[in-house]
Short mmCIF file of C-alpha atoms and ligand atoms in Angstrom, two decimals:
data_model
loop_
_atom_site.label_atom_id
_atom_site.label_comp_id
_atom_site.label_asym_id
_atom_site.label_seq_id
_atom_site.Cartn_x
_atom_site.Cartn_y
_atom_site.Cartn_z
CA UNK G 1 139.24 189.09 85.06
CA UNK G 2 135.53 189.72 84.87
CA UNK G 3 134.39 193.32 84.36
CA UNK G 4 130.82 193.05 85.62
CA UNK G 5 129.88 196.61 84.71
CA UNK G 6 131.05 198.67 81.76
CA UNK G 7 129.48 200.72 79.00
CA UNK G 8 131.74 199.73 76.12
CA UNK G 9 128.94 200.42 73.64
CA UNK G 10 129.14 204.08 74.72
CA UNK G 11 129.85 206.58 71.93
CA UNK G 12 133.07 207.55 73.72
CA UNK G 13 134.51 204.25 72.42
CA UNK G 14 133.35 204.68 68.82
CA UNK G 15 136.81 205.88 67.79
CA UNK G 16 138.73 202.84 69.05
CA UNK G 17 136.36 200.15 70.35
CA UNK G 18 138.15 197.18 68.78
CA UNK G 19 141.59 198.38 69.91
CA UNK G 20 140.27 199.16 73.42
CA UNK G 21 138.77 195.65 73.72
CA UNK G 22 142.04 194.15 72.46
CA UNK G 23 143.85 196.02 75.26
CA UNK G 24 141.36 194.57 77.74
CA UNK G 25 141.99 191.07 76.51
CA UNK G 26 145.74 191.61 76.69
CA UNK G 27 145.36 192.83 80.28
CA UNK G 28 143.57 189.58 81.18
CA UNK G 29 139.92 190.69 81.01
CA UNK G 30 138.03 187.63 79.82
CA UNK G 31 134.43 188.69 80.34
CA UNK G 32 132.67 192.04 80.16
CA UNK G 33 129.02 192.87 80.79
CA UNK G 34 128.14 196.00 78.84
CA UNK G 35 125.24 197.64 80.64
CA UNK G 36 122.22 199.36 79.09
CA UNK G 37 120.91 202.66 80.49
CA UNK G 38 117.71 203.17 78.50
CA UNK G 39 115.87 201.25 75.78
CA UNK G 40 117.88 202.55 72.80
CA UNK G 41 121.09 202.20 74.78
CA UNK G 42 120.16 198.63 75.76
CA UNK G 43 119.60 197.76 72.10
CA UNK G 44 123.04 199.16 71.33
CA UNK G 45 124.57 197.17 74.22
CA UNK G 46 123.12 193.94 72.79
CA UNK G 47 124.44 194.72 69.30
CA UNK G 48 127.95 195.52 70.53
CA UNK G 49 127.89 192.39 72.72
CA UNK G 50 127.07 190.29 69.68
CA UNK G 51 129.72 191.96 67.54
CA UNK G 52 132.53 191.54 70.08
CA UNK G 53 131.53 188.39 71.96
CA UNK G 54 130.57 190.18 75.20
CA UNK G 55 127.56 189.97 77.49
CA UNK G 56 124.92 192.67 77.88
CA UNK G 57 122.17 193.80 80.22
CA UNK G 58 118.96 195.65 79.41
CA UNK G 59 117.36 198.26 81.61
CA UNK G 60 116.47 201.86 82.37
CA UNK G 61 118.79 203.92 84.58
CA UNK G 62 117.11 206.15 87.19
CA UNK G 63 118.39 209.20 85.28
CA UNK G 64 116.32 208.09 82.27
CA UNK G 65 113.30 206.83 84.24
CA UNK G 66 111.18 209.83 83.20
CA UNK G 67 111.29 208.59 79.58
CA UNK G 68 110.38 204.98 80.36
CA UNK G 69 107.17 203.73 78.75
CA UNK G 70 104.19 202.90 80.96
CA UNK G 71 104.34 199.27 79.79
CA UNK G 72 108.08 198.95 80.50
CA UNK G 73 108.04 195.21 81.27
CA UNK G 74 106.33 194.45 77.95
CA UNK G 75 108.83 196.62 76.08
CA UNK G 76 111.78 194.94 77.82
CA UNK G 77 110.30 191.58 76.94
CA UNK G 78 110.02 192.64 73.29
CA UNK G 79 113.65 193.73 73.36
CA UNK G 80 114.70 190.42 74.88
CA UNK G 81 112.65 188.40 72.41
CA UNK G 82 114.34 189.96 69.38
CA UNK G 83 117.81 190.37 70.96
CA UNK G 84 120.87 189.30 68.91
CA UNK G 85 122.32 187.84 72.15
CA UNK G 86 120.33 187.00 75.26
CA UNK G 87 120.71 189.63 77.99
CA UNK G 88 122.34 188.28 81.15
CA UNK G 89 120.78 190.78 83.56
CA UNK G 90 118.24 193.56 84.03
CA UNK G 91 119.72 196.99 84.73
CA UNK G 92 121.06 199.29 85.45
CA UNK G 93 118.07 200.22 87.52
CA UNK G 94 117.64 201.86 90.89
CA UNK G 95 117.40 205.27 92.48
CA UNK G 96 119.62 208.34 92.17
CA UNK G 97 118.56 211.18 94.46
CA UNK G 98 121.93 212.91 94.07
CA UNK G 99 121.25 214.11 90.53
CA UNK G 100 117.44 213.76 90.58
CA UNK G 101 117.34 213.73 86.77
CA UNK G 102 113.94 212.03 87.00
CA UNK G 103 111.20 212.70 89.58
CA UNK G 104 111.66 210.44 92.59
CA UNK G 105 108.23 208.80 92.40
CA UNK G 106 108.92 207.95 88.75
CA UNK G 107 112.33 206.51 89.64
CA UNK G 108 110.70 204.28 92.25
CA UNK G 109 107.97 203.05 89.90
CA UNK G 110 110.45 202.28 87.13
CA UNK G 111 112.70 200.42 89.55
CA UNK G 112 109.78 198.34 90.86
CA UNK G 113 108.75 197.43 87.30
CA UNK G 114 112.27 196.20 86.51
CA UNK G 115 112.65 194.19 89.72
CA UNK G 116 109.35 192.46 88.95
CA UNK G 117 110.40 191.82 85.36
CA UNK G 118 113.71 190.32 86.51
CA UNK G 119 111.84 188.07 88.92
CA UNK G 120 109.54 186.83 86.16
CA UNK G 121 112.48 186.10 83.89
CA UNK G 122 114.74 184.77 86.69
CA UNK G 123 117.44 187.26 85.67
CA UNK G 124 119.89 188.93 88.06
CA UNK G 125 119.63 192.68 88.61
CA UNK G 126 122.27 195.38 88.30
CA UNK G 127 121.39 198.15 90.74
CA UNK G 128 122.49 201.77 90.85
CA UNK G 129 121.89 203.58 94.13
CA UNK G 130 123.03 207.04 95.11
CA UNK G 131 121.82 209.10 98.09
CA UNK G 132 118.57 207.11 98.16
CA UNK G 133 119.38 204.31 100.58
CA UNK G 134 116.15 204.31 102.63
CA UNK G 135 113.77 204.24 99.66
CA UNK G 136 116.00 201.80 97.82
CA UNK G 137 116.06 199.36 100.74
CA UNK G 138 112.28 199.73 101.14
CA UNK G 139 111.71 198.63 97.55
CA UNK G 140 114.10 195.72 98.00
CA UNK G 141 112.17 194.64 101.10
CA UNK G 142 108.90 194.67 99.17
CA UNK G 143 110.02 193.34 95.81
CA UNK G 144 113.36 191.57 96.03
CA UNK G 145 114.18 188.42 97.91
CA UNK G 146 115.92 185.09 97.58
CA UNK G 147 116.31 183.31 95.23
CA UNK G 148 116.65 186.62 93.33
CA UNK G 149 120.20 187.78 92.78
CA UNK G 150 121.91 191.04 92.00
CA UNK G 151 124.76 193.50 92.28
CA UNK G 152 124.79 196.94 93.87
CA UNK G 153 127.14 198.39 91.31
CA UNK G 154 129.66 201.13 92.09
CA UNK G 155 129.15 200.54 95.79
CA UNK G 156 130.63 203.50 97.68
CA UNK G 157 128.74 203.31 100.97
CA UNK G 158 129.91 202.60 104.48
CA UNK G 159 130.19 199.39 106.46
CA UNK G 160 126.60 199.47 107.75
CA UNK G 161 125.19 199.76 104.22
CA UNK G 162 127.55 197.09 102.92
CA UNK G 163 126.46 194.68 105.62
CA UNK G 164 122.79 195.41 105.01
CA UNK G 165 123.07 194.75 101.28
CA UNK G 166 125.00 191.55 101.84
CA UNK G 167 123.33 190.13 104.95
CA UNK G 168 119.74 191.27 104.49
CA UNK G 169 119.41 191.01 100.72
CA UNK G 170 122.17 188.63 99.63
CA UNK G 171 123.47 191.17 97.11
CA UNK G 172 126.99 191.39 95.77
CA UNK G 173 128.85 194.70 95.88
CA UNK G 174 130.36 195.95 92.62
CA UNK G 175 133.74 197.50 93.40
CA UNK G 176 135.46 199.79 90.93
CA UNK G 177 137.95 202.61 90.62
CA UNK G 178 136.69 204.59 93.62
CA UNK G 179 138.35 201.96 95.85
CA UNK G 180 141.75 203.28 94.72
CA UNK G 181 141.01 206.93 95.56
CA UNK G 182 142.94 208.40 98.44
CA UNK G 183 139.84 209.61 100.30
CA UNK G 184 137.97 206.26 100.06
CA UNK G 185 139.06 204.80 103.39
CA UNK G 186 135.51 204.17 104.65
CA UNK G 187 134.76 202.26 101.43
CA UNK G 188 137.90 200.16 101.91
CA UNK G 189 136.81 199.43 105.49
CA UNK G 190 133.36 198.40 104.25
CA UNK G 191 134.79 196.12 101.58
CA UNK G 192 137.10 194.45 104.08
CA UNK G 193 134.19 193.96 106.47
CA UNK G 194 132.03 192.03 103.99
CA UNK G 195 134.92 190.05 102.55
CA UNK G 196 135.86 188.61 99.18
CA UNK G 197 132.88 186.27 98.95
CA UNK G 198 130.54 189.22 98.51
CA UNK G 199 132.23 191.44 95.98
CA UNK G 200 132.78 191.57 92.22
CA UNK G 201 135.05 193.77 90.13
CA UNK G 202 133.78 196.42 87.74
CA UNK G 203 135.07 199.48 85.89
CA UNK G 204 131.91 201.44 84.92
CA UNK G 205 133.93 202.41 81.83
CA UNK G 206 134.08 205.10 80.46
CA UNK G 207 133.52 206.61 83.93
CA UNK G 208 135.42 206.48 87.23
CA UNK G 209 138.91 205.43 86.15
CA UNK G 210 141.04 204.08 89.01
CA UNK G 211 144.32 205.61 90.11
CA UNK G 212 146.69 206.24 88.36
CA UNK G 213 144.27 206.93 85.49
CA UNK G 214 141.84 209.02 87.55
CA UNK G 215 140.14 211.69 85.43
CA UNK G 216 140.86 209.93 82.15
CA UNK G 217 138.41 207.91 80.06
CA UNK G 218 138.14 204.58 81.85
CA UNK G 219 138.37 201.26 80.00
CA UNK G 220 138.15 197.60 81.09
CA UNK G 221 141.94 197.09 80.88
CA UNK G 222 142.28 199.42 83.88
CA UNK G 223 140.41 196.93 86.10
CA UNK G 224 143.81 195.48 87.01
CA UNK G 225 144.53 198.60 89.10
CA UNK G 226 141.46 197.94 91.25
CA UNK G 227 142.33 194.25 91.59
CA UNK G 228 145.83 195.22 92.74
CA UNK G 229 144.46 197.62 95.36
CA UNK G 230 142.08 194.90 96.61
CA UNK G 231 144.99 192.48 96.90
CA UNK G 232 146.81 194.99 99.14
CA UNK G 233 143.67 195.49 101.18
CA UNK G 234 143.16 191.77 101.79
CA UNK G 235 146.87 191.03 101.98
CA UNK G 236 146.64 188.34 99.35
CA UNK G 237 147.81 187.85 95.78
CA UNK G 238 146.19 189.50 92.76
CA UNK G 239 145.55 186.03 91.32
CA UNK G 240 143.50 185.15 94.41
CA UNK G 241 141.46 188.37 94.07
CA UNK G 242 140.80 187.65 90.40
CA UNK G 243 139.82 184.03 91.03
CA UNK G 244 137.46 184.73 93.91
CA UNK G 245 135.70 187.81 92.58
CA UNK G 246 135.53 186.13 89.17
CA UNK G 247 133.86 183.07 90.66
CA UNK G 248 131.28 185.29 92.38
CA UNK G 249 130.51 187.00 89.09
CA UNK G 250 130.39 183.79 87.09
CA UNK G 251 127.94 182.25 89.56
CA UNK G 252 125.71 185.33 89.41
CA UNK G 253 125.60 185.49 85.62
CA UNK G 254 125.34 181.73 85.09
CA UNK G 255 122.37 180.96 82.85
ZN1 ZN M 1 125.47 203.46 87.71
ZN1 ZN M 2 127.06 202.22 84.83
#
């Protein structure tokens, strides 16, 4: 299995990171992208990726956009140039108008800077979008287009949004623990509508653990619960889910 979005460098794993990653491996998780949320966090993601043989992304989350430097692209490039392993993506970046931890105009500017940087470097993007669909899509229309590639991680929208991301922008949808929640029927409908060619698995560890671990600290080993739920949804085998979503992810993150 390919966990396309986790934060295994997070301090919540400091107590048992090696054991937690051993559990992931035992559960069949072969690849993990550990995702940076600000510059210091991205540095940490790269270091943990090197130490444990993982992959990492570098970027500034919309929550942290207010602290991004004015010359963000140059700073990201410096980080990449001295990185202990090469980052496989830019992100997570995007817009979060649910929490509004950063002013919205700053979130937009910091997202634009990262999309442009990813284009220059021909890197895929890992997007975070919450309650900001119209502005998010507007930036994509202006700044993002084929052959650029990316994932809308933790996708929890409806069928119309799913189709727009897939059909208009060619994005993949990152599907995690929320899919297993009882009240997520509209998400399950959306996922079924776009089909297995357009989705990848993720955990967003340590957040958003799937049932039956809901509310606990999430970890990549739990991705199997989401894969099992997807197999029920598509009335196919878990091995088929793992193979197809894994191939989507591998193609996206191919160098
Ligand atoms: Zn996110
Ligand atoms: Zn995340």
